[in-house]
Coordinates of C-alpha atoms in Angstrom, one line a residue:
X660 CA -26.2 -5.5 -25.7
X661 CA -24.5 -5.2 -29.1
X662 CA -20.7 -5.3 -29.0
X663 CA -19.2 -2.3 -30.6
X664 CA -16.6 -2.8 -33.3
X665 CA -13.1 -1.3 -32.7
X666 CA -13.8 1.5 -35.1
X667 CA -17.2 2.3 -33.4
X668 CA -15.4 2.4 -30.0
X669 CA -12.8 4.8 -31.4
X670 CA -15.6 7.0 -32.9
X671 CA -17.4 7.0 -29.5
X672 CA -14.2 8.0 -27.8
X673 CA -13.6 10.9 -30.3
X674 CA -17.2 12.0 -29.8
X675 CA -16.7 12.2 -26.1
X676 CA -13.1 13.3 -25.6
X677 CA -12.3 17.0 -25.5
X678 CA -8.6 16.7 -24.6
X679 CA -6.5 17.5 -27.7
X680 CA -3.6 15.3 -26.6
X681 CA -5.6 12.1 -26.1
X682 CA -7.8 12.8 -29.1
X683 CA -4.7 13.0 -31.3
X684 CA -3.5 9.6 -30.0
X685 CA -6.7 7.9 -30.9
X686 CA -6.9 9.7 -34.3
X687 CA -3.4 8.6 -35.2
X688 CA -4.2 4.9 -34.3
X689 CA -7.4 5.1 -36.4
X690 CA -5.4 6.5 -39.3
X691 CA -2.8 3.8 -39.0
X692 CA -5.6 1.1 -38.7
X693 CA -3.8 -0.1 -35.5
X694 CA -6.6 -2.4 -34.3
X695 CA -4.6 -4.2 -31.6
X696 CA -3.6 -1.0 -29.9
X697 CA -7.1 0.5 -30.2
X698 CA -8.5 -2.6 -28.6
X699 CA -6.0 -2.5 -25.8
X700 CA -6.8 1.2 -25.0
X701 CA -10.6 1.2 -25.6
X702 CA -12.2 -2.2 -25.1
X703 CA -11.9 -2.9 -21.4
X704 CA -12.5 0.1 -19.1
X705 CA -10.0 0.8 -16.3
X706 CA -11.4 -1.1 -13.3
X707 CA -12.5 0.8 -10.2
X708 CA -11.6 -1.3 -7.1
X709 CA -10.8 -0.7 -3.4
X710 CA -7.6 1.0 -4.5
X711 CA -9.7 3.3 -6.7
X712 CA -8.1 3.7 -10.1
X713 CA -4.5 3.3 -11.2
X714 CA -3.2 3.1 -14.7
X715 CA -0.9 4.5 -17.3
X716 CA -1.8 8.1 -18.5
X717 CA -2.8 8.0 -22.1
X718 CA -5.9 7.9 -24.3
X719 CA -8.6 5.2 -23.9
X720 CA -11.2 3.9 -21.5
X721 CA -8.6 1.5 -20.2
X722 CA -6.2 4.3 -19.1
X723 CA -6.2 7.3 -16.8
X724 CA -7.0 10.5 -18.6
X725 CA -9.3 13.5 -18.4
X726 CA -12.3 11.5 -19.7
X727 CA -11.9 8.6 -17.3
X728 CA -11.3 10.9 -14.4
X729 CA -14.5 12.8 -15.2
X730 CA -16.5 9.6 -15.5
X731 CA -15.1 8.3 -12.2
X732 CA -15.8 11.5 -10.4
X733 CA -19.4 11.8 -11.8
X734 CA -20.1 8.3 -10.7
X735 CA -18.5 8.7 -7.3
X736 CA -20.3 12.0 -6.6
X737 CA -23.7 10.4 -7.5
X738 CA -23.0 7.4 -5.3
X739 CA -21.9 9.6 -2.3
X740 CA -24.9 11.8 -2.6
X741 CA -27.2 8.7 -2.3
X742 CA -25.2 6.8 0.3
X743 CA -23.9 9.4 2.8
X744 CA -26.2 11.5 4.9
X745 CA -25.9 15.3 4.3
X746 CA -23.2 14.6 1.7
X747 CA -23.8 17.9 -0.1
X748 CA -23.2 19.9 3.1
X749 CA -20.4 17.7 4.4
X750 CA -18.5 17.8 1.1
X751 CA -15.5 16.0 -0.4
X752 CA -11.8 16.5 0.3
X753 CA -9.7 16.6 -2.8
X754 CA -5.9 16.6 -3.0
X755 CA -3.2 15.8 -5.5
X756 CA 0.5 15.0 -5.9
X757 CA 3.0 16.5 -8.4
X758 CA 2.7 13.9 -11.2
X759 CA 1.9 15.0 -14.7
X760 CA -1.8 15.9 -15.1
X761 CA -2.5 15.5 -11.3
X762 CA -3.6 19.1 -10.8
X763 CA -6.0 19.1 -13.7
X764 CA -7.4 15.6 -12.7
X765 CA -8.1 17.0 -9.2
X766 CA -9.9 20.0 -10.6
X767 CA -12.0 17.9 -13.0
X768 CA -13.0 15.8 -9.9
X769 CA -13.9 19.0 -8.1
X770 CA -16.0 20.1 -11.1
X771 CA -18.0 16.9 -11.0
X772 CA -18.8 17.3 -7.3
X773 CA -19.8 21.0 -7.4
X774 CA -22.0 20.3 -10.4
X775 CA -24.1 18.0 -8.1
X776 CA -24.1 20.7 -5.4
X777 CA -21.5 19.0 -3.2
X778 CA -19.0 21.2 -1.4
X779 CA -15.3 20.7 -2.1
X780 CA -12.6 21.0 0.5
X781 CA -9.6 21.5 -1.8
X782 CA -5.9 21.3 -1.4
X783 CA -5.1 23.3 -4.5
X784 CA -1.3 22.8 -4.3
X785 CA 0.7 19.6 -4.4
X786 CA 0.8 17.7 -1.1
X787 CA 1.2 14.3 0.6
X788 CA -1.5 11.7 0.5
X789 CA -2.0 11.6 4.3
X790 CA -3.4 15.1 4.3
X791 CA -6.6 13.9 2.6
X792 CA -7.6 11.1 5.0
X793 CA -6.7 13.5 7.9
X794 CA -9.0 16.2 6.5
X795 CA -11.8 13.8 5.8
X796 CA -11.9 12.9 9.5
X797 CA -11.3 16.4 10.9
X798 CA -13.9 18.0 8.6
X799 CA -16.4 15.0 8.9
X800 CA -16.5 15.1 5.1
X801 CA -18.6 12.6 3.1
X802 CA -15.5 11.2 1.3
X803 CA -12.1 12.1 0.0
X804 CA -10.2 11.8 -3.3
X805 CA -6.4 11.9 -3.6
X806 CA -4.9 12.0 -7.2
X807 CA -1.7 10.0 -6.9
X808 CA 0.1 6.9 -8.2
X809 CA 2.3 6.8 -5.1
X810 CA 5.6 5.1 -6.1
X811 CA 4.5 3.8 -9.5
X812 CA 6.5 4.7 -12.7
X813 CA 6.3 8.2 -14.0
X814 CA 3.8 7.5 -16.7
X815 CA 1.2 6.2 -14.2
X816 CA -1.4 8.1 -12.1
X817 CA -4.2 7.1 -9.8
X818 CA -7.4 8.1 -8.1
X819 CA -7.6 7.0 -4.5
X820 CA -10.9 7.2 -2.6
X821 CA -11.6 7.5 1.1
X822 CA -14.9 7.0 2.8
X823 CA -16.6 9.1 5.4
X824 CA -14.7 7.5 8.3
X825 CA -11.4 8.6 6.7
X826 CA -10.3 5.1 5.7
X827 CA -10.0 3.7 2.2
X828 CA -13.1 2.0 0.8
X829 CA -13.6 -1.7 1.1
X830 CA -16.1 -4.1 -0.4
X831 CA -18.9 -3.8 -1.2
X832 CA -18.5 0.0 -1.6
X833 CA -16.2 -0.5 -4.5
X834 CA -18.8 -2.5 -6.4
X835 CA -21.5 0.2 -5.8
X836 CA -19.2 3.0 -6.9
X837 CA -18.1 1.1 -10.0
X838 CA -21.8 0.6 -11.0
X839 CA -22.4 4.3 -10.5
X840 CA -19.4 5.2 -12.6
X841 CA -20.8 3.0 -15.4
X842 CA -24.2 4.6 -15.1
X843 CA -22.6 8.1 -15.3
X844 CA -19.9 7.2 -17.8
X845 CA -20.6 10.0 -20.4
X846 CA -18.6 13.1 -19.4
X847 CA -20.7 16.2 -18.8
X848 CA -18.3 19.0 -17.9
X849 CA -14.7 19.7 -18.8
X850 CA -14.6 23.3 -17.6
X851 CA -12.1 23.8 -14.7
X852 CA -11.5 27.5 -15.3
X853 CA -12.1 29.3 -12.1
X854 CA -13.0 26.1 -10.2
X855 CA -10.7 27.1 -7.3
X856 CA -12.8 30.3 -6.8
X857 CA -16.2 28.5 -7.1
X858 CA -18.7 29.3 -4.3
X859 CA -18.7 25.6 -3.2
X860 CA -14.9 25.3 -3.2
X861 CA -12.8 26.1 -0.1
X862 CA -9.0 26.1 0.2
X863 CA -8.5 24.1 3.4
X864 CA -4.7 23.8 3.2
X865 CA -3.7 26.1 6.1
X866 CA -6.3 25.0 8.6
X867 CA -5.9 21.3 7.9
X868 CA -2.1 21.3 7.8
X869 CA -1.9 23.2 11.1
X870 CA -4.3 20.7 12.7
X871 CA -2.4 17.8 11.1
X872 CA 1.0 18.8 12.6
X873 CA -0.5 19.6 16.0
X874 CA -2.2 16.2 16.1
X875 CA 1.0 14.4 15.2
X876 CA 3.1 16.4 17.7
X877 CA 1.2 14.7 20.5
X878 CA 3.6 11.9 19.9
X879 CA 6.6 14.1 20.7
X880 CA 8.1 12.5 23.8
X881 CA 11.0 14.8 25.0
X882 CA 11.2 18.1 23.2
X883 CA 14.3 19.1 25.2
X884 CA 16.2 16.0 24.2
X885 CA 14.9 16.3 20.6
X886 CA 16.0 19.9 20.4
X887 CA 19.4 19.2 21.8
X888 CA 20.3 16.1 19.9
X889 CA 23.6 15.9 18.0
X890 CA 22.0 13.3 15.6
X891 CA 22.5 14.1 12.0
X892 CA 20.6 12.4 9.2
X893 CA 20.0 12.6 5.5
X894 CA 16.6 12.8 3.9
X895 CA 15.3 12.2 0.4
X896 CA 11.7 12.5 -0.8
X897 CA 12.6 10.6 -4.0
X898 CA 11.7 13.6 -6.3
X899 CA 8.3 13.7 -4.6
X900 CA 6.2 16.1 -2.5
X901 CA 7.6 15.3 0.9
X902 CA 10.4 17.8 1.6
X903 CA 8.5 20.8 3.0
X904 CA 6.0 18.6 4.9
X905 CA 8.7 16.5 6.4
X906 CA 10.6 19.6 7.4
X907 CA 7.6 21.1 9.2
X908 CA 6.8 17.8 10.9
X909 CA 10.3 17.5 12.3
X910 CA 10.0 21.1 13.5
X911 CA 6.8 20.2 15.3
X912 CA 8.7 17.5 17.2
X913 CA 11.5 20.0 18.0
X914 CA 13.9 17.9 16.0
X915 CA 16.9 19.4 14.0
X916 CA 16.4 19.7 10.2
X917 CA 17.5 17.0 7.8
X918 CA 20.5 17.1 5.5
X919 CA 18.9 17.0 2.0
X920 CA 19.9 15.0 -1.1
X921 CA 20.1 18.0 -3.4
X922 CA 19.4 16.1 -6.7
X923 CA 16.2 14.6 -5.3
X924 CA 14.8 17.2 -2.9
X925 CA 12.5 19.1 -5.4
X926 CA 9.3 17.6 -6.8
X927 CA 10.0 16.3 -10.3
X928 CA 7.4 14.1 -12.1
X929 CA 10.1 12.7 -14.3
X930 CA 12.0 11.1 -11.3
X931 CA 15.3 11.6 -13.2
X932 CA 17.7 9.9 -10.8
X933 CA 15.8 6.7 -10.1
X934 CA 14.4 4.1 -12.5
X935 CA 11.6 3.4 -10.0
X936 CA 10.7 6.0 -7.4
X937 CA 10.2 3.5 -4.7
X938 CA 12.5 3.5 -1.6
X939 CA 12.1 -0.3 -1.4
X940 CA 13.8 -0.9 -4.7
X941 CA 17.4 -2.1 -4.6
X942 CA 19.7 0.9 -5.1
X943 CA 17.0 3.5 -4.6
X944 CA 18.8 5.1 -1.6
X945 CA 22.3 4.9 -3.0
X946 CA 22.4 8.6 -3.7
X947 CA 21.2 9.4 -0.1
X948 CA 23.9 7.0 1.3
X949 CA 26.5 8.7 -0.8
X950 CA 25.6 12.1 0.6
X951 CA 25.7 10.6 4.1
X952 CA 29.1 9.0 3.5
X953 CA 30.5 12.2 2.2
X954 CA 29.4 14.1 5.3
X955 CA 30.1 11.4 7.9
X956 CA 26.4 10.8 8.7
X957 CA 25.2 7.4 9.8
X958 CA 21.4 7.6 9.2
X959 CA 19.3 7.9 6.0
X960 CA 15.5 8.4 5.9
X961 CA 13.2 8.6 3.0
X962 CA 9.6 9.0 1.9
X963 CA 8.1 7.7 -1.4
X964 CA 6.9 10.4 -3.8
X965 CA 3.5 11.0 -2.2
X966 CA 5.0 10.6 1.3
X967 CA 2.7 8.0 2.6
X968 CA 5.5 5.4 2.9
X969 CA 8.7 5.6 5.0
X970 CA 12.1 3.9 4.7
X971 CA 15.4 4.1 6.5
X972 CA 19.0 2.8 6.4
X973 CA 21.6 3.0 9.1
X974 CA 25.4 2.7 9.1
X975 CA 26.6 -0.1 11.4
X976 CA 29.7 -0.2 13.5
X977 CA 31.6 -2.2 10.8
X978 CA 30.9 0.6 8.2
X979 CA 28.2 -1.3 6.3
X980 CA 24.7 0.1 5.7
X981 CA 21.7 -1.8 7.1
X982 CA 18.7 -1.2 4.9
X983 CA 15.8 -1.9 7.2
X984 CA 13.1 -4.0 5.8
X985 CA 9.5 -3.0 6.1
X986 CA 8.9 -5.7 8.8
X987 CA 12.0 -4.6 10.8
X988 CA 10.8 -1.0 10.8
X989 CA 7.3 -2.2 11.8
X990 CA 8.8 -4.2 14.7
X991 CA 10.8 -1.1 15.8
X992 CA 7.7 1.1 15.6
X993 CA 5.6 -1.4 17.5
X994 CA 8.1 -1.6 20.4
X995 CA 8.4 2.2 20.5
X996 CA 4.7 2.8 20.3
X997 CA 4.3 0.4 23.3
X998 CA 6.9 2.4 25.2
X999 CA 5.0 5.7 24.4
X1000 CA 1.7 4.2 25.4
X1001 CA 3.0 3.0 28.7
X1002 CA 4.5 6.4 29.3
X1003 CA 1.1 7.9 28.9
X1004 CA -0.4 5.4 31.3
X1005 CA -2.4 3.4 28.7
X1006 CA -2.9 -0.2 30.0
X1007 CA -1.3 -2.8 27.7
X1008 CA -4.6 -4.6 27.3
X1009 CA -6.3 -1.4 25.9
X1010 CA -3.6 -0.9 23.2
X1011 CA -4.4 -2.3 19.8
X1012 CA -1.9 -3.0 16.9
X1013 CA -2.5 -4.7 13.6
X1014 CA -0.5 -5.7 10.6
X1015 CA -1.3 -7.3 7.2
X1016 CA -1.3 -11.1 6.9
X1017 CA 1.7 -11.0 4.6
X1018 CA 3.7 -9.0 7.2
X1019 CA 5.9 -10.5 10.0
X1020 CA 4.5 -12.7 12.7
X1021 CA 6.9 -11.0 15.1
X1022 CA 4.2 -8.5 16.0
X1023 CA 2.0 -11.4 17.1
X1024 CA 4.8 -12.8 19.2
X1025 CA 5.3 -9.4 20.8
X1026 CA 1.6 -9.1 21.6
X1027 CA 1.5 -12.6 23.1
X1028 CA 4.3 -11.7 25.5
X1029 CA 3.4 -8.1 26.3
X1030 CA -0.4 -8.3 26.4
X1031 CA -1.6 -5.8 23.9
X1032 CA -4.4 -6.6 21.5
X1033 CA -3.2 -7.9 18.1
X1034 CA -5.0 -8.8 14.9
X1035 CA -3.9 -9.5 11.3
X1036 CA -5.9 -8.4 8.3
X1037 CA -6.0 -8.9 4.6
X1038 CA -3.3 -7.0 2.6
X1039 CA -3.9 -3.3 2.3
X1040 CA -4.5 -0.4 4.6
X1041 CA -8.2 -0.4 3.7
X1042 CA -8.5 -3.5 5.9
X1043 CA -6.1 -2.4 8.7
X1044 CA -7.5 1.1 9.0
X1045 CA -11.1 -0.1 9.1
X1046 CA -10.1 -2.8 11.7
X1047 CA -8.4 -0.2 13.9
X1048 CA -11.4 2.2 13.5
X1049 CA -13.6 -0.6 14.7
X1050 CA -11.3 -1.4 17.6
X1051 CA -11.3 2.3 18.6
X1052 CA -15.0 2.2 18.7
X1053 CA -14.8 -0.7 21.1
X1054 CA -12.6 1.3 23.5
X1055 CA -9.2 0.3 22.4
X1056 CA -6.4 2.9 22.0
X1057 CA -5.0 2.8 18.4
X1058 CA -1.3 2.0 18.6
X1059 CA 0.0 0.9 15.2
X1060 CA -1.0 -0.5 11.9
X1061 CA 1.7 -1.5 9.5
X1062 CA 2.3 -3.5 6.3
X1063 CA 5.6 -4.9 5.1
X1064 CA 5.6 -2.6 2.1
X1065 CA 7.0 0.3 4.3
X1066 CA 3.5 1.6 5.3
X1067 CA 3.0 2.8 8.9
X1068 CA 0.0 4.3 10.7
X1069 CA 1.1 5.4 14.1
X1070 CA -2.0 7.3 15.4
X1071 CA -5.7 7.3 14.4
X1072 CA -5.8 10.9 13.2
X1073 CA -4.8 9.5 9.8
X1074 CA -6.6 6.2 9.0
X1075 CA -4.0 5.3 6.4
X1076 CA -0.3 5.0 6.1
X1077 CA 1.5 8.2 7.0
X1078 CA 5.1 8.5 6.0
X1079 CA 5.5 12.0 7.3
X1080 CA 4.5 11.2 10.9
X1081 CA 6.4 7.9 10.7
X1082 CA 9.6 9.8 9.7
X1083 CA 9.4 12.2 12.7
X1084 CA 8.6 9.4 15.2
X1085 CA 11.5 7.3 13.8
X1086 CA 14.0 10.2 14.0
X1087 CA 12.8 10.9 17.6
X1088 CA 13.6 7.4 18.6
X1089 CA 17.0 7.5 16.8
X1090 CA 17.8 10.8 18.7
X1091 CA 17.0 9.1 22.0
X1092 CA 19.1 6.1 21.2
X1093 CA 21.9 8.4 20.0
X1094 CA 21.9 10.0 23.4
X1095 CA 22.3 6.5 24.9
X1096 CA 25.2 5.6 22.6
X1097 CA 23.0 3.2 20.7
X1098 CA 21.8 2.7 17.1
X1099 CA 18.4 1.7 15.8
X1100 CA 20.0 -1.5 14.8
X1101 CA 20.9 -2.1 18.4
X1102 CA 17.3 -1.5 19.4
X1103 CA 16.2 -4.1 16.8
X1104 CA 18.7 -6.6 18.1
X1105 CA 17.2 -6.2 21.6
X1106 CA 13.8 -7.0 20.2
X1107 CA 15.1 -10.2 18.5
X1108 CA 16.5 -11.2 21.9
X1109 CA 13.2 -10.7 23.5
X1110 CA 10.8 -12.1 20.9
X1111 CA 12.8 -14.4 18.7
X1112 CA 14.6 -14.1 15.4
X1113 CA 12.6 -13.6 12.2
X1114 CA 14.1 -13.2 8.8
X1115 CA 12.2 -12.5 5.6
X1116 CA 12.6 -12.3 1.8
X1117 CA 9.8 -10.6 -0.1
X1118 CA 10.0 -10.2 -3.8
X1119 CA 8.0 -10.6 -7.0
X1120 CA 7.9 -11.9 -10.6
X1121 CA 6.7 -9.7 -13.3
X1122 CA 4.0 -11.4 -15.3
X1123 CA 2.0 -9.2 -17.7
X1124 CA 0.1 -12.2 -19.1
X1125 CA -3.0 -12.9 -17.0
X1126 CA -3.5 -16.3 -18.6
X1127 CA 0.0 -17.3 -17.6
X1128 CA -0.6 -16.1 -14.1
X1129 CA -3.7 -18.2 -13.8
X1130 CA -1.8 -21.3 -15.1
X1131 CA 0.9 -20.8 -12.5
X1132 CA -1.6 -20.7 -9.6
X1133 CA -3.7 -23.6 -11.1
X1134 CA -0.5 -25.7 -11.1
X1135 CA 0.0 -24.8 -7.4
X1136 CA -3.6 -25.8 -6.6
X1137 CA -4.2 -28.7 -8.9
X1138 CA -0.7 -29.9 -9.8
X1139 CA 0.6 -33.4 -10.7
X1140 CA 2.8 -35.6 -8.6
X1141 CA 2.5 -38.0 -5.6
X1142 CA 3.6 -35.5 -2.9
X1143 CA 0.3 -33.6 -3.2
X1144 CA -2.9 -33.3 -1.1
X1145 CA -6.1 -34.7 -2.5
X1146 CA -8.7 -32.5 -0.8
X1147 CA -12.2 -33.2 -1.9
X1148 CA -14.6 -30.3 -2.2
X1149 CA -18.2 -30.0 -3.2
X1150 CA -19.5 -32.3 -5.9
X1151 CA -18.3 -31.4 -9.4
X1152 CA -15.3 -29.4 -8.2
X1153 CA -11.8 -30.8 -8.8
X1154 CA -9.8 -31.9 -5.8
X1155 CA -7.3 -29.5 -4.4
X1156 CA -3.8 -30.9 -4.9
X1157 CA -1.4 -28.6 -3.0
X1158 CA 2.3 -29.5 -2.5
X1159 CA 2.9 -31.3 0.8
X1160 CA 6.5 -30.0 1.0
X1161 CA 8.2 -26.8 -0.1
X1162 CA 12.0 -27.0 -0.4
X1163 CA 11.8 -30.3 1.4
X1164 CA 10.1 -28.8 4.4
X1165 CA 6.7 -30.4 5.4
X1166 CA 3.7 -28.0 4.8
X1167 CA 1.8 -27.7 8.1
X1168 CA -0.9 -25.1 7.1
X1169 CA -2.6 -23.9 4.0
X1170 CA -5.0 -21.0 3.4
X1171 CA -6.3 -20.3 0.0
X1172 CA -8.4 -17.1 -0.2
X1173 CA -9.3 -17.7 -3.9
X1174 CA -11.1 -21.0 -3.5
X1175 CA -11.9 -20.7 0.2
X1176 CA -9.8 -23.0 2.3
X1177 CA -8.0 -22.8 5.7
X1178 CA -6.5 -26.0 7.2
X1179 CA -3.8 -26.6 9.8
X1180 CA -1.7 -29.7 10.7
X1181 CA -1.7 -30.6 7.0
X1182 CA 1.4 -32.9 7.4
X1183 CA -0.4 -34.8 10.2
X1184 CA -3.6 -35.4 8.3
X1185 CA -4.3 -37.8 5.5
X1186 CA -3.4 -36.6 2.1
X1187 CA -7.0 -37.5 1.0
X1188 CA -9.5 -35.5 3.0
X1189 CA -13.0 -34.0 2.5
X1190 CA -12.7 -30.2 3.1
X1191 CA -16.2 -29.2 2.0
X1192 CA -17.2 -28.6 5.6
X1193 CA -17.6 -25.2 7.2
X1194 CA -14.7 -25.8 9.6
X1195 CA -12.4 -25.4 6.6
X1196 CA -13.7 -21.9 5.6
X1197 CA -11.2 -19.1 6.1
X1198 CA -11.8 -16.3 8.6
X1199 CA -10.9 -13.7 5.9
X1200 CA -13.2 -12.9 2.9
X1201 CA -12.7 -15.0 -0.2
X1202 CA -12.4 -13.6 -3.7
X1203 CA -12.2 -15.6 -6.8
X1204 CA -11.2 -12.6 -8.8
X1205 CA -7.6 -12.6 -7.5
X1206 CA -5.1 -15.3 -6.3
X1207 CA -3.8 -15.5 -2.7
X1208 CA -2.4 -18.7 -1.1
X1209 CA -0.5 -19.0 2.2
X1210 CA 1.6 -22.0 3.3
X1211 CA 3.3 -22.6 6.6
X1212 CA 6.1 -25.2 7.0
X1213 CA 7.3 -27.1 10.1
X1214 CA 10.7 -25.4 10.1
X1215 CA 9.0 -22.1 11.0
X1216 CA 8.5 -20.9 7.5
X1217 CA 5.5 -18.9 6.2
X1218 CA 4.9 -18.1 2.5
X1219 CA 2.2 -16.1 1.0
X1220 CA 1.8 -15.8 -2.8
X1221 CA -0.6 -13.3 -4.4
X1222 CA -1.4 -11.3 -7.5
X1223 CA -1.0 -7.6 -7.2
X1224 CA -4.1 -5.4 -7.5
X1225 CA -2.2 -2.5 -9.2
X1226 CA 0.8 -4.0 -11.1
X1227 CA 1.4 -7.0 -13.3
X1228 CA 3.2 -8.9 -10.6
X1229 CA 3.1 -12.2 -8.8
X1230 CA 4.2 -11.2 -5.3
X1231 CA 5.5 -13.5 -2.6
X1232 CA 6.2 -12.9 1.1
X1233 CA 8.5 -15.4 2.8
X1234 CA 9.5 -15.5 6.5
X1235 CA 11.3 -18.0 8.7
X1236 CA 11.5 -18.0 12.4
X1237 CA 14.1 -20.2 14.1
X1238 CA 12.9 -21.4 17.5
X1239 CA 16.5 -21.6 18.8
X1240 CA 17.3 -18.1 17.4
X1241 CA 19.9 -19.8 15.2
X1242 CA 20.4 -17.0 12.5
X1243 CA 22.6 -19.1 10.2
X1244 CA 20.0 -21.9 10.2
X1245 CA 17.2 -19.4 9.6
X1246 CA 19.1 -17.8 6.7
X1247 CA 19.8 -21.2 5.2
X1248 CA 16.1 -22.3 5.4
X1249 CA 15.0 -18.9 3.9
X1250 CA 17.4 -19.4 1.0
X1251 CA 16.1 -22.9 0.4
X1252 CA 12.5 -21.8 0.5
X1253 CA 13.1 -18.8 -1.8
X1254 CA 14.7 -21.0 -4.4
X1255 CA 11.7 -23.5 -4.0
X1256 CA 9.3 -20.6 -4.7
X1257 CA 11.0 -19.9 -8.0
X1258 CA 11.8 -23.4 -9.1
X1259 CA 9.0 -25.6 -7.6
X1260 CA 6.0 -23.3 -7.3
X1261 CA 6.3 -20.6 -9.9
X1262 CA 8.7 -22.5 -12.3
X1263 CA 10.1 -19.1 -13.2
X1264 CA 12.6 -20.4 -15.9
X1265 CA 9.9 -22.5 -17.7
X1266 CA 7.5 -19.6 -17.6
X1267 CA 10.1 -17.1 -18.7
X1268 CA 9.6 -14.8 -15.7

């Protein structure tokens, strides 16, 4: 295949693109002879993966725009028609958030599906992400599409795909869809006028939202207590879509309404009061805390912009604010879900909970003590939701799936994270604790007393240079020095030379899901060892296209480092459990290991990160 020149790529784009805004961008770059920028925008198409598409909104095959959305939708529609039985009759569910261009992207997707004779179950107005996977399951649709970039910066958007079971796609479906997109790359129809009234398009908003709230309300425990609670709490949707949906969900649980953060309550795609619309970011809830402080309120709750994530902060007795980590909230939800399951008479052994492998091991400790089924999965709800769906098919009751990045799935009506339901369940628990004279922080302390103390520090380094990212991980795997392993692999492959200590703590376990290795008792084995055998293969799938390494240390530490699939970040997840519940010792070890990540492993200063 002949490689097109930069100018030929630009000419092809201009021949295909009918959006005046993105056409002008490419025309201006051609006129300026800006070859580097044209190459950046046009040479490498935006990659379709298990997360669907996510990119900055601007011109070019490498970005998200009307042309790339049409191409993706044409390819997805063709693939679904071939792969899913009765796809045309079962249809596709399509929804969108409030970001710039989301509404037109959703309708361009709808056009591509109806042009193949596939029904479209449309949410024509802005809405939360969980409504789409819920509707896919409830309607038995062939697939679902949600146009959202979740909590990404304002200039980004995304195209999230759900399969017929209501869960996000996982390999190898992504590869098949990507190939179909390439085969149907040339956009055929740009006409969205009247698409909402098309004979194959149905507005499902009222029916699906009624069913969604009714399904979630099955988790309401004590409507009388909820209705009579004196608990007050502040809520922010972070300029996103969540406010009316959160309000109705709280009403379904008979809970009192929230106190809003006025400057953040309305949907605004500019996200004017926060640099990053992510409740996890430091300072993101400062405005909500200020509203709470001004009104003497001790609880703040939040959704991210598409309302699939949930965050909370609580004022403690000393007047300080406790910002719950994603793992702390996951542990609280797990204990409360266990309580609710027992109240319904579900045997512990029939209850299933999962979390991602980068999330806290406290859930595993809880399962070992209480007797419910536990599994960890690869990072991402596509793995957790599909795991829970498989367990449900085996007769288990779905209890909880969670990831440390404030994502929680509390029932199987939505096979994805659902921040709206999580919010109501959390407020319900807080209301009960309030009636008992307790806080959520007290509840968490009781869990530490029962299952052990775990402390975590999750963060990231921004690294937009893929070559530098590869060099960092290569040094971790193959680095110099005497205090390294010398693991021999198949003939012709270099030995794996991982560090044998991190921050001075002996490494006891290594799992590398990039090269395919899982080995325990590292510090008790010879440094030189043949690891080519099948016994050293990981239980999780291996992918050479991304980096992911986990270390455990003898002091109760666990560190996972990985590249992000949607952002130019090297992420790390660090946790320490102190066997004697010595919090000061755990915090000290955590600090030592966090500094070792930056200085020894990533070499952040040397790499200018």
